[in-house]
Short mmCIF file of C-alpha atoms in Angstrom, two decimals:
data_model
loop_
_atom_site.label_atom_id
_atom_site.label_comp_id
_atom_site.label_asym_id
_atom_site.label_seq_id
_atom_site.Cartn_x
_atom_site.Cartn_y
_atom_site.Cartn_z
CA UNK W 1 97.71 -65.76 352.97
CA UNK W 2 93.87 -66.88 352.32
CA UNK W 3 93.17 -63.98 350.15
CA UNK W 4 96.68 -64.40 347.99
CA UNK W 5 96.08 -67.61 347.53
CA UNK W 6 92.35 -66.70 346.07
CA UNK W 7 94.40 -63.87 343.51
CA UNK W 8 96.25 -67.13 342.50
CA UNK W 9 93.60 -69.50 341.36
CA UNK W 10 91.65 -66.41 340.15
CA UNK W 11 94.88 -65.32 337.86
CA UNK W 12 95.79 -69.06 336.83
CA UNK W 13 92.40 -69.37 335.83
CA UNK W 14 92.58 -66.48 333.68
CA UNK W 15 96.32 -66.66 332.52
CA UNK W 16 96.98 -67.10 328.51
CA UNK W 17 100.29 -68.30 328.06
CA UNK W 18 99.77 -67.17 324.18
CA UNK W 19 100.07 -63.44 325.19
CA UNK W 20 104.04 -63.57 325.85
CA UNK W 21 103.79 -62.32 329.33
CA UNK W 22 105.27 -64.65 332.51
CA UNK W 23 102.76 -66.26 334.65
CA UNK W 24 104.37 -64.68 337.83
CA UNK W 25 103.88 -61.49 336.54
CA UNK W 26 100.61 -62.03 335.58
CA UNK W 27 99.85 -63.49 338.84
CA UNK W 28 101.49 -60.59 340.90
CA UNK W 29 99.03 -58.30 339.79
CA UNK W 30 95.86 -60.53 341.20
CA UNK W 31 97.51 -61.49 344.24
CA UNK W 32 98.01 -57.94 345.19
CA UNK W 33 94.66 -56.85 344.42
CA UNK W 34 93.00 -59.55 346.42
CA UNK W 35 95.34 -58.45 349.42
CA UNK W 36 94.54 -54.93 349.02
CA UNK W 37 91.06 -55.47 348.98
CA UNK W 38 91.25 -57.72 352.39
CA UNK W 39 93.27 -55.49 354.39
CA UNK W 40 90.78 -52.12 353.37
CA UNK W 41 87.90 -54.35 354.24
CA UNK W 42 89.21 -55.02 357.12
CA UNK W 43 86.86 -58.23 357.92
CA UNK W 44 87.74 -61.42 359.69
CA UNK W 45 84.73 -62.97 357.67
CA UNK W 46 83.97 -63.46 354.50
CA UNK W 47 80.45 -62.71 353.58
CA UNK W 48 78.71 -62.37 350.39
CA UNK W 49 79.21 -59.32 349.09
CA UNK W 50 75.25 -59.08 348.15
CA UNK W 51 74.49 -59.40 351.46
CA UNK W 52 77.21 -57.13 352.75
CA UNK W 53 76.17 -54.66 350.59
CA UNK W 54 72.45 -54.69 351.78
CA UNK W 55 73.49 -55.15 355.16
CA UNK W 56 75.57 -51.81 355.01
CA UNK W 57 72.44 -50.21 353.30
CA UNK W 58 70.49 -51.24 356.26
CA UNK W 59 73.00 -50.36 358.93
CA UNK W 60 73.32 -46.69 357.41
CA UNK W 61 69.46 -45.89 357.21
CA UNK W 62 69.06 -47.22 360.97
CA UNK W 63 72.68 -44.80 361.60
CA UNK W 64 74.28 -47.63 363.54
CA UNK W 65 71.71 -48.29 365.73
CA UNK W 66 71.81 -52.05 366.66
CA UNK W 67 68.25 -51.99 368.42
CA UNK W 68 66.81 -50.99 364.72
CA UNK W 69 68.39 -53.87 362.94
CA UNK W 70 67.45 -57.21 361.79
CA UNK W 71 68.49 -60.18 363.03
CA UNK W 72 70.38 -60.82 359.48
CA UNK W 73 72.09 -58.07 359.43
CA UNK W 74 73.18 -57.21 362.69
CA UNK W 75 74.95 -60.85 362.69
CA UNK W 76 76.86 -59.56 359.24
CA UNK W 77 77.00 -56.13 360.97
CA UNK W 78 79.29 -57.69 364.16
CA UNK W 79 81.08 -60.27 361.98
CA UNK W 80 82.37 -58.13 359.25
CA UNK W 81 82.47 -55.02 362.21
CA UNK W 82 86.59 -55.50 364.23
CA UNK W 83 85.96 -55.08 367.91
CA UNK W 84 88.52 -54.40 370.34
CA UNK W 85 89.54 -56.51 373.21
CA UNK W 86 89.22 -53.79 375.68
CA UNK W 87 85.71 -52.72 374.65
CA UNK W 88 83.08 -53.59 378.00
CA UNK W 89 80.40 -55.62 377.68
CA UNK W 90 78.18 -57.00 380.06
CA UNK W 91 75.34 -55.27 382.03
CA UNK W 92 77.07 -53.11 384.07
CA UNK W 93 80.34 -52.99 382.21
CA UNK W 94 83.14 -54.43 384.31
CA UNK W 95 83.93 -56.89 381.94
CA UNK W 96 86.13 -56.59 378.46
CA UNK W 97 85.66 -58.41 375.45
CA UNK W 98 89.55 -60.13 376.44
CA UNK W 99 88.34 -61.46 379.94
CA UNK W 100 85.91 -63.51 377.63
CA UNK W 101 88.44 -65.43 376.20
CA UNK W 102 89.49 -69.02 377.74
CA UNK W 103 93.00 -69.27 379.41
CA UNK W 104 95.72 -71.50 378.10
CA UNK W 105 97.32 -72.32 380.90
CA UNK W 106 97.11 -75.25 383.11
CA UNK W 107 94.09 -74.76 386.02
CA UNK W 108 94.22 -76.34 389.44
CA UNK W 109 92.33 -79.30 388.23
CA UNK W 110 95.20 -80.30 385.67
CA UNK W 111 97.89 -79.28 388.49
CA UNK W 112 96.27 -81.47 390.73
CA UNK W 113 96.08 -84.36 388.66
CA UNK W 114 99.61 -84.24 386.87
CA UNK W 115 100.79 -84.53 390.46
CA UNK W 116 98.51 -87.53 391.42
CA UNK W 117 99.39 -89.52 388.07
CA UNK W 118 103.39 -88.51 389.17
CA UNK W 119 102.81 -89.93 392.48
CA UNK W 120 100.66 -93.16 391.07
CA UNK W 121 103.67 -93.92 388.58
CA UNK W 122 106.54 -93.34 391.16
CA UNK W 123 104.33 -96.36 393.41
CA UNK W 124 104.16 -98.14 390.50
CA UNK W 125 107.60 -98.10 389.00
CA UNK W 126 108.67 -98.79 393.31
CA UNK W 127 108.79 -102.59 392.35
CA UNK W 128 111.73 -102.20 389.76
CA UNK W 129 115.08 -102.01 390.59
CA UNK W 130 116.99 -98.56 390.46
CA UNK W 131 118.43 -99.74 386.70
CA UNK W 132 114.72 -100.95 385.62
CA UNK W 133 113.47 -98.03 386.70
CA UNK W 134 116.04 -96.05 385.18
CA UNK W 135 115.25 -97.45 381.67
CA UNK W 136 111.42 -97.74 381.62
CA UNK W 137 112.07 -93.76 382.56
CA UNK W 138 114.13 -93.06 379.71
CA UNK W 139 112.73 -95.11 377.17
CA UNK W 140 109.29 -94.53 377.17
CA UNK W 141 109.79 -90.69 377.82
CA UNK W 142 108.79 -90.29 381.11
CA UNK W 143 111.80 -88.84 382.93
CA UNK W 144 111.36 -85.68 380.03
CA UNK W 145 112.44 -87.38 376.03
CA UNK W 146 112.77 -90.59 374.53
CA UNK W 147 115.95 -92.04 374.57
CA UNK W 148 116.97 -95.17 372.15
CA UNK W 149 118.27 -98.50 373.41
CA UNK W 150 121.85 -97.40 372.54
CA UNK W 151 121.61 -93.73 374.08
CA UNK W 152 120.40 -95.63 377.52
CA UNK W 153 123.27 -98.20 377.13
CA UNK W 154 125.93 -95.96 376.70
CA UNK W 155 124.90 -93.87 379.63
CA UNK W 156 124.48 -96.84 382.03
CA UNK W 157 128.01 -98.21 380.46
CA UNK W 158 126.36 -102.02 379.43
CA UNK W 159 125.05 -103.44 375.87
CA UNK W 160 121.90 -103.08 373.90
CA UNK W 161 121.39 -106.39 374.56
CA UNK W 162 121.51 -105.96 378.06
CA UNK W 163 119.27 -103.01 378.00
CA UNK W 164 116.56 -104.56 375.67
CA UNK W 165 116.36 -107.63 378.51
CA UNK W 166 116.67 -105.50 381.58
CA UNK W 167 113.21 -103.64 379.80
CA UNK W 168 111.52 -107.11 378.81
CA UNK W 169 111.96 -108.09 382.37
CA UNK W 170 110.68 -104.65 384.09
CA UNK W 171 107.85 -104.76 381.66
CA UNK W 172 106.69 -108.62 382.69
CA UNK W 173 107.29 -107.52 386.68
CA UNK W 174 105.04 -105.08 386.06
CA UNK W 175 102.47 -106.40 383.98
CA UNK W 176 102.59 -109.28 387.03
CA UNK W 177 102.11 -106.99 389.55
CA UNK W 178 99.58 -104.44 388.20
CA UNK W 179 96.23 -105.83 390.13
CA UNK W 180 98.36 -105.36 393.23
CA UNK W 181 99.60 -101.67 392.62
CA UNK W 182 95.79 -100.73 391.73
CA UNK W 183 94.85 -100.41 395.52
#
């Protein structure tokens, strides 16, 4: 998408509309070139192509050898350079380059305290009555999704109205009661 978008602005800054040809046909021709050009080089990185060039000089007299490189260029070298995720690195080689990379999932720290803010709310929503607690849940999102003031009445079969004061008092009960819940 990055380099199409480049083979735009370079074709609508050369386009003459005086020539009789259509700007997306014009443009077609630029876009495609710029994509061709970024999937043979095959780079994640875009690096001058001055210093790519003299980098690849340097990296062909030396015949790959990193050792022989300078600092410059073997930084260009492993940017520009696709490595796989099952290549091994590290001193003795157990590791791959994909054991590097950070987890997304949720670690026994997060586990631990998702469960500890669950319990702390459950105490703290204990004061309310069952239909209190019931709409502070579902309003605010924290039985799963939001629910509006009408959703919540129709569901508990009473008004807005009724709903919007049943909240107002839950809210001041717990606002009055906060300093003792904190122990």
């Amino acid at each position: 998408m990055q380099e199409g978008k480049t083979g735009l602005v370079h074709a609508i800054d050369l386009f003459d509309w005086r020539r009789d040809t259509k700007f997306s046909s014009y443009a077609t021709g630029w876009i495609r070139q710029r994509i061709g050009l970024a999937i043979n080089k095959g780079s994640l990185v875009k690096v001058p192509t001055d210093r790519y060039s003299a980098a690849n000089v340097q990296v062909r007299n030396v015949n790959g050898d990193e050792t022989k490189m300078t600092h410059d260029t073997l930084c260009i070298y492993r940017a520009s350079t696709p490595a796989s995720l099952d290549k091994k690195v590290g001193f003795d080689g157990n590791a791959s380059h994909g054991d590097l990379i950070a987890s997304t999932g949720t670690g026994p720290e997060e586990a631990f305290m998702r469960v500890a803010h669950k319990e702390k709310l459950i105490h703290f929503l204990s004061i309310l009555t069952e239909r209190q607690r019931h709409i502070v849940l579902h309003k605010f999102g924290l039985s799963g999704e939001t629910h509006s003031s009408r959703e919540i009445a129709e569901e508990l079969g009473i008004s807005q109205q009724a709903v919007s004061a049943s909240l107002k008092s839950a809210l001041k009960k717990l606002r009055d009661n906060r300093v003792l819940l904190d122990r």
